[in-house]
Amino acid sequence: MKSRLGQRITLSALTGISLLASIHAAMADVSLGAILPLTGASASIGEDQRRGIELAVEKINASGGVNQQQLKVIVEDSAGSPVTGLNAVRKLTQVNKVPLVVGDFSSSVTIPVGQYLVKNQLLHINISGTSTDVRKIGKTSYSVIGLDDLSARFSAEDAFNLGYRKVAFVAPDGAYGQGMAEQFSKAFEKVGGKVVAKVLYTSGQPSYRRELEQISRAHPDAYIYTSYGQDAIVLNREAWELGLHQTPWYGMYLTMAVADSPAQYTNGQLGMEVAGTAKNSNGDSSQSYTENYQKTFHEKPRSVYGSYAYDSIMLAAAAIDKAHSAAPAAMIAAMQTVAPQYTGITGTLNLDADNQRQTQPYLKTKALNGEPVAR
């Protein structure tokens, strides 16, 4: 039987341990999650987005963190696969216990990941999925990038103003490509043009020569396409080999369409790209982001999509500060007031009732020496 003194010492020790644990819990990092394609066809853009997140975390922590705590973002690889993405979001929410996840790059991964988070009453920020089906994810999902109805309208008007009247459309067969084909066709016909041929290709094929030969028989004024990764490399190379480059090619989201292709296959292609143009109250701008990126990583940004990943983390931090908490329910309530008119380096979100951008800045671009430049 323990003496009273022994009991007091034991109780005191336990109290001290409990107090230390409470202090440690109070001072622990605030952790958020991100799902990006760090391997696979879109790995280059996924790494660019990871770097955007890193820059945001560094800026936030250098300014004192969030809710007087340091911010941490746990990044998981989706490999561009919906199955892998779902496994990643389960780990982040069930093991790491994060209240919010940003990502993924592609709509085919973004949608199931977002649906999982909404179902579990957690926050999701879409950073680059543009399928209009993103709108249906649910009430705790927010987008920092405009959806395809906005980009299709911009592209259709731009293509028509370039003098194209009959076009062939090429896109991957999936949520993104199907939505883009539908939205562009509708917008192009509205301004007076016509889509005379369309191919929704199966991703991952070693050749698309048959599909390209098929749509070339329609003798279009231009080829309108959207593609990325290895598929874009194959399409651009085979179009060039078939002589189809002698007809204008227009890339929707030109950065990802030409990023990995040799310049000889893409030089002269026209297109459009999302852009970050605003300057917010923190003094951030697309220019300062680019300068900081180059200073940190010793190269120019690989794409425009890193800036959207950056904005997603800055938005999440603003919600935590507003809520004075990283608890899911508190963050969800804070996002409802913080997000709609939040201004980041990609502009003011101007969100509608479905948490989607009503306005989105775009650039008219041209491929030069392997990368898009403003035209």
Tab-separated table of C-alpha atoms in Angstrom:
chain	number	residue	atom	x	y	z
A	1	MET	CA	0.000	0.000	0.000
A	2	LYS	CA	1.417	3.403	-0.980
A	3	SER	CA	2.052	6.077	1.628
A	4	ARG	CA	0.240	9.424	1.391
A	5	LEU	CA	3.551	11.039	0.404
A	6	GLY	CA	4.009	8.496	-2.355
A	7	GLN	CA	0.465	9.083	-3.567
A	8	ARG	CA	1.028	12.859	-3.618
A	9	ILE	CA	4.271	12.441	-5.601
A	10	THR	CA	2.538	10.139	-8.084
A	11	LEU	CA	-0.423	12.499	-8.413
A	12	SER	CA	1.908	15.474	-8.837
A	13	ALA	CA	3.875	13.665	-11.536
A	14	LEU	CA	0.709	12.695	-13.379
A	15	THR	CA	-0.609	16.253	-13.140
A	16	GLY	CA	2.679	17.556	-14.532
A	17	ILE	CA	2.550	15.100	-17.424
A	18	SER	CA	-1.055	16.066	-18.129
A	19	LEU	CA	-0.154	19.760	-18.056
A	20	LEU	CA	2.791	19.245	-20.402
A	21	ALA	CA	0.574	17.279	-22.747
A	22	SER	CA	-1.970	20.089	-22.764
A	23	ILE	CA	0.710	22.672	-23.496
A	24	HIS	CA	2.130	20.501	-26.261
A	25	ALA	CA	-1.332	20.036	-27.795
A	26	ALA	CA	-1.954	23.770	-27.650
A	27	MET	CA	1.345	24.538	-29.352
A	28	ALA	CA	1.143	21.745	-31.960
A	29	ASP	CA	1.263	22.606	-35.632
A	30	VAL	CA	-2.003	23.104	-37.501
A	31	SER	CA	-2.024	20.465	-40.220
A	32	LEU	CA	-3.872	20.602	-43.524
A	33	GLY	CA	-3.773	18.114	-46.397
A	34	ALA	CA	-3.036	18.284	-50.115
A	35	ILE	CA	-3.426	15.705	-52.867
A	36	LEU	CA	-1.362	16.277	-56.010
A	37	PRO	CA	-0.098	14.204	-58.973
A	38	LEU	CA	3.562	13.957	-57.946
A	39	THR	CA	4.067	10.954	-60.221
A	40	GLY	CA	2.423	10.028	-63.513
A	41	ALA	CA	1.534	12.048	-66.583
A	42	SER	CA	1.014	15.346	-64.736
A	43	ALA	CA	3.945	15.078	-62.310
A	44	SER	CA	5.605	18.272	-63.557
A	45	ILE	CA	2.506	20.356	-62.811
A	46	GLY	CA	1.942	18.478	-59.546
A	47	GLU	CA	5.429	19.447	-58.398
A	48	ASP	CA	4.738	23.034	-59.424
A	49	GLN	CA	1.611	23.009	-57.256
A	50	ARG	CA	3.552	21.483	-54.365
A	51	ARG	CA	6.010	24.357	-54.636
A	52	GLY	CA	3.148	26.861	-54.597
A	53	ILE	CA	1.919	25.305	-51.369
A	54	GLU	CA	5.427	25.428	-49.913
A	55	LEU	CA	5.722	29.140	-50.690
A	56	ALA	CA	2.353	29.847	-49.049
A	57	VAL	CA	3.285	27.910	-45.904
A	58	GLU	CA	6.616	29.742	-45.650
A	59	LYS	CA	4.900	33.135	-45.972
A	60	ILE	CA	2.215	32.285	-43.421
A	61	ASN	CA	4.656	30.914	-40.840
A	62	ALA	CA	7.064	33.816	-41.328
A	63	SER	CA	4.136	36.096	-40.432
A	64	GLY	CA	3.342	34.250	-37.208
A	65	GLY	CA	1.420	31.239	-38.484
A	66	VAL	CA	-2.314	30.684	-38.058
A	67	ASN	CA	-4.179	31.124	-34.800
A	68	GLN	CA	-0.735	31.622	-33.153
A	69	GLN	CA	0.432	28.228	-34.407
A	70	GLN	CA	2.712	27.109	-37.214
A	71	LEU	CA	1.016	25.754	-40.333
A	72	LYS	CA	1.923	22.419	-41.870
A	73	VAL	CA	0.596	20.888	-45.089
A	74	ILE	CA	0.849	17.117	-45.535
A	75	VAL	CA	1.108	16.319	-49.247
A	76	GLU	CA	0.030	12.976	-50.699
A	77	ASP	CA	0.527	11.690	-54.250
A	78	SER	CA	-2.542	10.857	-56.347
A	79	ALA	CA	-0.476	9.679	-59.350
A	80	GLY	CA	-3.382	11.053	-61.390
A	81	SER	CA	-5.560	8.104	-60.299
A	82	PRO	CA	-9.007	8.421	-58.656
A	83	VAL	CA	-8.382	5.219	-56.654
A	84	THR	CA	-5.015	6.450	-55.397
A	85	GLY	CA	-6.533	9.846	-54.664
A	86	LEU	CA	-9.270	8.287	-52.529
A	87	ASN	CA	-6.717	6.232	-50.600
A	88	ALA	CA	-4.765	9.434	-50.016
A	89	VAL	CA	-7.752	11.400	-48.717
A	90	ARG	CA	-8.669	8.547	-46.360
A	91	LYS	CA	-5.152	8.612	-44.911
A	92	LEU	CA	-5.152	12.375	-44.524
A	93	THR	CA	-8.510	12.467	-42.748
A	94	GLN	CA	-8.443	9.227	-40.764
A	95	VAL	CA	-4.760	9.018	-39.809
A	96	ASN	CA	-3.521	12.609	-39.991
A	97	LYS	CA	-6.898	14.035	-38.906
A	98	VAL	CA	-6.744	17.082	-41.171
A	99	PRO	CA	-9.868	19.297	-41.336
A	100	LEU	CA	-9.283	20.426	-44.924
A	101	VAL	CA	-7.730	18.997	-48.097
A	102	VAL	CA	-6.779	20.878	-51.281
A	103	GLY	CA	-6.470	19.224	-54.691
A	104	ASP	CA	-6.237	17.437	-57.011
A	105	PHE	CA	-4.961	18.656	-60.392
A	106	SER	CA	-7.402	16.727	-62.593
A	107	SER	CA	-11.188	16.743	-62.335
A	108	SER	CA	-11.360	12.928	-62.398
A	109	VAL	CA	-9.519	12.845	-59.058
A	110	THR	CA	-10.815	16.141	-57.653
A	111	ILE	CA	-14.460	15.097	-57.815
A	112	PRO	CA	-14.322	11.816	-55.813
A	113	VAL	CA	-11.875	13.337	-53.316
A	114	GLY	CA	-14.175	16.329	-52.825
A	115	GLN	CA	-17.245	14.121	-52.492
A	116	TYR	CA	-15.530	12.070	-49.788
A	117	LEU	CA	-14.664	15.199	-47.809
A	118	VAL	CA	-18.150	16.689	-48.120
A	119	LYS	CA	-19.723	13.407	-47.028
A	120	ASN	CA	-17.526	13.449	-43.922
A	121	GLN	CA	-18.324	17.114	-43.166
A	122	LEU	CA	-14.828	18.345	-43.937
A	123	LEU	CA	-13.607	21.159	-46.172
A	124	HIS	CA	-12.321	20.756	-49.715
A	125	ILE	CA	-10.630	23.362	-51.913
A	126	ASN	CA	-10.449	22.612	-55.622
A	127	ILE	CA	-7.285	24.131	-57.059
A	128	SER	CA	-7.357	23.132	-60.729
A	129	GLY	CA	-10.211	20.767	-61.581
A	130	THR	CA	-12.327	22.634	-64.124
A	131	SER	CA	-15.062	20.176	-65.121
A	132	THR	CA	-18.502	21.681	-64.576
A	133	ASP	CA	-19.295	18.540	-62.546
A	134	VAL	CA	-17.115	20.078	-59.808
A	135	ARG	CA	-20.119	22.320	-59.118
A	136	LYS	CA	-22.020	19.257	-57.854
A	137	ILE	CA	-19.447	18.138	-55.253
A	138	GLY	CA	-21.275	19.747	-52.348
A	139	LYS	CA	-21.621	22.678	-49.983
A	140	THR	CA	-18.258	22.352	-48.182
A	141	SER	CA	-16.272	22.288	-51.434
A	142	TYR	CA	-14.830	25.566	-52.747
A	143	SER	CA	-13.030	26.356	-56.013
A	144	VAL	CA	-10.246	28.879	-56.462
A	145	ILE	CA	-10.238	28.294	-60.233
A	146	GLY	CA	-13.012	28.937	-62.754
A	147	LEU	CA	-14.827	26.012	-64.331
A	148	ASP	CA	-15.049	25.036	-67.987
A	149	ASP	CA	-18.154	27.061	-68.771
A	150	LEU	CA	-16.025	30.182	-68.245
A	151	SER	CA	-12.933	28.938	-70.112
A	152	ALA	CA	-15.009	27.512	-72.967
A	153	ARG	CA	-16.767	30.836	-73.486
A	154	PHE	CA	-13.455	32.700	-73.517
A	155	SER	CA	-11.849	30.175	-75.888
A	156	ALA	CA	-14.822	30.075	-78.248
A	157	GLU	CA	-14.892	33.855	-78.621
A	158	ASP	CA	-11.117	33.991	-79.045
A	159	ALA	CA	-11.102	31.232	-81.684
A	160	PHE	CA	-13.933	32.885	-83.614
A	161	ASN	CA	-12.154	36.247	-83.515
A	162	LEU	CA	-9.069	34.535	-84.936
A	163	GLY	CA	-11.154	33.686	-87.998
A	164	TYR	CA	-11.919	30.032	-87.288
A	165	ARG	CA	-15.396	28.983	-88.386
A	166	LYS	CA	-15.167	25.175	-88.703
A	167	VAL	CA	-13.079	23.441	-86.058
A	168	ALA	CA	-12.189	19.935	-84.934
A	169	PHE	CA	-12.142	19.319	-81.178
A	170	VAL	CA	-9.769	16.933	-79.357
A	171	ALA	CA	-9.863	16.107	-75.633
A	172	PRO	CA	-9.387	13.166	-73.248
A	173	ASP	CA	-12.396	10.960	-72.597
A	174	GLY	CA	-13.304	11.656	-68.971
A	175	ALA	CA	-15.134	14.141	-66.757
A	176	TYR	CA	-12.865	16.986	-67.850
A	177	GLY	CA	-12.754	16.251	-71.586
A	178	GLN	CA	-16.445	15.437	-71.934
A	179	GLY	CA	-17.449	18.600	-70.123
A	180	MET	CA	-15.021	20.715	-72.113
A	181	ALA	CA	-16.273	19.317	-75.438
A	182	GLU	CA	-19.869	20.051	-74.502
A	183	GLN	CA	-19.187	23.538	-73.155
A	184	PHE	CA	-16.928	24.608	-76.041
A	185	SER	CA	-19.300	23.299	-78.728
A	186	LYS	CA	-22.201	25.178	-77.162
A	187	ALA	CA	-20.219	28.418	-76.801
A	188	PHE	CA	-18.662	28.216	-80.293
A	189	GLU	CA	-22.001	27.632	-81.992
A	190	LYS	CA	-23.481	30.549	-80.050
A	191	VAL	CA	-20.948	32.971	-81.582
A	192	GLY	CA	-21.467	31.540	-85.086
A	193	GLY	CA	-18.921	28.736	-85.415
A	194	LYS	CA	-19.332	24.992	-85.842
A	195	VAL	CA	-17.526	21.936	-84.478
A	196	VAL	CA	-17.290	19.705	-87.568
A	197	ALA	CA	-15.388	16.812	-85.937
A	198	LYS	CA	-14.739	15.648	-82.399
A	199	VAL	CA	-12.475	13.055	-80.774
A	200	LEU	CA	-12.533	12.090	-77.110
A	201	TYR	CA	-9.470	9.878	-76.872
A	202	THR	CA	-8.606	7.171	-74.351
A	203	SER	CA	-5.702	8.377	-72.229
A	204	GLY	CA	-2.497	6.393	-72.073
A	205	GLN	CA	-2.477	5.062	-75.635
A	206	PRO	CA	0.872	4.767	-77.476
A	207	SER	CA	-0.582	6.366	-80.621
A	208	TYR	CA	-3.461	8.612	-81.678
A	209	ARG	CA	-2.654	8.569	-85.362
A	210	ARG	CA	-5.944	6.898	-86.286
A	211	GLU	CA	-7.990	9.495	-84.397
A	212	LEU	CA	-6.020	12.377	-85.908
A	213	GLU	CA	-6.413	11.037	-89.440
A	214	GLN	CA	-10.138	10.641	-88.831
A	215	ILE	CA	-10.787	14.251	-87.808
A	216	SER	CA	-8.447	15.638	-90.483
A	217	ARG	CA	-10.903	14.408	-93.127
A	218	ALA	CA	-13.329	17.114	-91.964
A	219	HIS	CA	-10.825	19.734	-93.247
A	220	PRO	CA	-11.251	22.092	-90.274
A	221	ASP	CA	-10.040	25.698	-90.138
A	222	ALA	CA	-8.307	24.828	-86.855
A	223	TYR	CA	-7.824	22.052	-84.315
A	224	ILE	CA	-9.006	23.001	-80.829
A	225	TYR	CA	-7.488	20.697	-78.239
A	226	THR	CA	-6.850	20.222	-74.564
A	227	SER	CA	-4.405	17.631	-73.307
A	228	TYR	CA	-1.569	17.107	-70.848
A	229	GLY	CA	1.315	14.844	-69.927
A	230	GLN	CA	2.328	11.958	-72.180
A	231	ASP	CA	-0.913	12.171	-74.164
A	232	ALA	CA	-0.080	15.734	-75.227
A	233	ILE	CA	3.419	14.672	-76.280
A	234	VAL	CA	2.014	11.902	-78.501
A	235	LEU	CA	-0.711	14.114	-79.988
A	236	ASN	CA	1.655	16.964	-80.794
A	237	ARG	CA	4.317	14.695	-82.290
A	238	GLU	CA	1.929	12.700	-84.456
A	239	ALA	CA	0.017	15.784	-85.615
A	240	TRP	CA	3.343	17.246	-86.718
A	241	GLU	CA	4.376	14.005	-88.470
A	242	LEU	CA	1.038	13.907	-90.312
A	243	GLY	CA	1.474	17.513	-91.433
A	244	LEU	CA	-1.563	18.655	-89.465
A	245	HIS	CA	0.495	21.441	-87.883
A	246	GLN	CA	0.064	23.318	-91.169
A	247	THR	CA	-3.504	23.957	-89.967
A	248	PRO	CA	-3.670	26.158	-86.826
A	249	TRP	CA	-3.752	24.415	-83.449
A	250	TYR	CA	-5.393	26.133	-80.486
A	251	GLY	CA	-4.716	24.839	-76.993
A	252	MET	CA	-7.189	25.336	-74.179
A	253	TYR	CA	-4.939	25.681	-71.103
A	254	LEU	CA	-1.927	25.896	-73.393
A	255	THR	CA	0.586	25.495	-70.564
A	256	MET	CA	-0.330	21.896	-69.859
A	257	ALA	CA	-0.786	21.119	-73.572
A	258	VAL	CA	2.776	22.077	-74.538
A	259	ALA	CA	4.689	21.751	-71.251
A	260	ASP	CA	6.356	18.419	-71.991
A	261	SER	CA	6.407	18.428	-75.813
A	262	PRO	CA	9.512	19.332	-77.855
A	263	ALA	CA	9.269	22.904	-79.110
A	264	GLN	CA	9.439	21.893	-82.772
A	265	TYR	CA	6.028	20.247	-82.456
A	266	THR	CA	4.276	23.111	-80.683
A	267	ASN	CA	5.887	26.366	-81.847
A	268	GLY	CA	3.264	28.724	-83.216
A	269	GLN	CA	0.302	27.099	-81.507
A	270	LEU	CA	-2.188	29.609	-80.155
A	271	GLY	CA	-4.337	29.228	-77.093
A	272	MET	CA	-5.485	30.524	-73.744
A	273	GLU	CA	-4.476	30.131	-70.132
A	274	VAL	CA	-5.753	31.063	-66.712
A	275	ALA	CA	-3.949	34.032	-65.198
A	276	GLY	CA	-3.319	35.643	-61.835
A	277	THR	CA	-3.541	39.410	-62.066
A	278	ALA	CA	-4.690	40.850	-58.754
A	279	LYS	CA	-2.826	42.358	-55.824
A	280	ASN	CA	-4.315	41.675	-52.409
A	281	SER	CA	-4.197	43.438	-49.064
A	282	ASN	CA	-1.146	41.416	-47.992
A	283	GLY	CA	0.854	42.857	-50.874
A	284	ASP	CA	0.880	39.558	-52.765
A	285	SER	CA	0.761	39.650	-56.528
A	286	SER	CA	1.436	37.301	-59.403
A	287	GLN	CA	4.702	39.184	-59.966
A	288	SER	CA	5.916	38.843	-56.370
A	289	TYR	CA	4.919	35.167	-56.425
A	290	THR	CA	6.996	34.597	-59.569
A	291	GLU	CA	9.979	36.445	-58.112
A	292	ASN	CA	9.824	34.465	-54.868
A	293	TYR	CA	9.425	31.223	-56.813
A	294	GLN	CA	12.531	31.921	-58.883
A	295	LYS	CA	14.528	32.905	-55.819
A	296	THR	CA	13.529	29.730	-53.983
A	297	PHE	CA	13.619	27.129	-56.755
A	298	HIS	CA	16.071	28.733	-59.205
A	299	GLU	CA	13.751	28.472	-62.185
A	300	LYS	CA	10.586	30.080	-63.496
A	301	PRO	CA	7.237	28.571	-62.462
A	302	ARG	CA	6.539	25.461	-64.493
A	303	SER	CA	2.894	26.389	-64.926
A	304	VAL	CA	0.250	28.838	-63.757
A	305	TYR	CA	-1.278	26.210	-61.495
A	306	GLY	CA	1.162	26.645	-58.633
A	307	SER	CA	-0.359	30.068	-57.961
A	308	TYR	CA	-3.813	28.514	-57.522
A	309	ALA	CA	-2.388	26.015	-55.044
A	310	TYR	CA	-0.770	28.980	-53.262
A	311	ASP	CA	-4.088	30.819	-53.072
A	312	SER	CA	-5.839	27.732	-51.687
A	313	ILE	CA	-3.527	27.613	-48.676
A	314	MET	CA	-3.755	31.366	-48.109
A	315	LEU	CA	-7.561	31.046	-48.182
A	316	ALA	CA	-7.491	28.149	-45.717
A	317	ALA	CA	-5.251	30.161	-43.386
A	318	ALA	CA	-7.641	33.121	-43.575
A	319	ALA	CA	-10.511	30.818	-42.556
A	320	ILE	CA	-8.551	29.445	-39.593
A	321	ASP	CA	-7.701	32.964	-38.427
A	322	LYS	CA	-11.338	34.025	-38.793
A	323	ALA	CA	-12.540	30.998	-36.833
A	324	HIS	CA	-9.726	31.195	-34.260
A	325	SER	CA	-9.721	27.439	-34.669
A	326	ALA	CA	-8.839	24.620	-37.050
A	327	ALA	CA	-11.783	22.520	-35.914
A	328	PRO	CA	-13.817	21.386	-38.963
A	329	ALA	CA	-17.132	22.934	-37.901
A	330	ALA	CA	-15.520	26.261	-37.033
A	331	MET	CA	-13.604	26.388	-40.319
A	332	ILE	CA	-16.719	25.527	-42.332
A	333	ALA	CA	-18.585	28.427	-40.707
A	334	ALA	CA	-15.667	30.807	-41.305
A	335	MET	CA	-15.281	29.844	-44.970
A	336	GLN	CA	-18.838	30.954	-45.659
A	337	THR	CA	-17.871	34.545	-44.920
A	338	VAL	CA	-14.163	34.524	-45.875
A	339	ALA	CA	-14.238	32.747	-49.233
A	340	PRO	CA	-16.877	34.496	-51.428
A	341	GLN	CA	-14.922	37.722	-52.000
A	342	TYR	CA	-11.460	36.532	-51.019
A	343	THR	CA	-8.745	38.139	-53.157
A	344	GLY	CA	-5.534	36.255	-53.853
A	345	ILE	CA	-2.831	36.449	-56.488
A	346	THR	CA	-5.240	34.879	-58.984
A	347	GLY	CA	-7.843	37.588	-58.493
A	348	THR	CA	-11.016	37.976	-56.446
A	349	LEU	CA	-12.880	34.675	-56.167
A	350	ASN	CA	-16.340	36.249	-56.527
A	351	LEU	CA	-17.989	32.928	-55.642
A	352	ASP	CA	-21.591	32.070	-56.415
A	353	ALA	CA	-24.037	30.077	-54.274
A	354	ASP	CA	-22.280	26.831	-55.287
A	355	ASN	CA	-18.875	28.187	-54.177
A	356	GLN	CA	-17.663	28.505	-57.787
A	357	ARG	CA	-15.983	31.487	-59.424
A	358	GLN	CA	-18.279	33.716	-61.437
A	359	THR	CA	-15.329	35.520	-63.025
A	360	GLN	CA	-11.881	34.262	-63.998
A	361	PRO	CA	-8.957	36.116	-65.582
A	362	TYR	CA	-7.566	34.462	-68.728
A	363	LEU	CA	-4.661	35.208	-71.052
A	364	LYS	CA	-4.426	34.865	-74.822
A	365	THR	CA	-1.228	32.913	-75.427
A	366	LYS	CA	1.128	31.563	-78.072
A	367	ALA	CA	3.675	28.746	-77.868
A	368	LEU	CA	7.213	30.009	-78.374
A	369	ASN	CA	10.334	27.903	-77.809
A	370	GLY	CA	8.383	25.307	-75.885
A	371	GLU	CA	6.409	27.561	-73.549
A	372	PRO	CA	3.375	29.844	-73.687
A	373	VAL	CA	3.853	33.596	-73.918
A	374	ALA	CA	1.251	36.356	-74.022
A	375	ARG	CA	0.120	37.396	-77.495
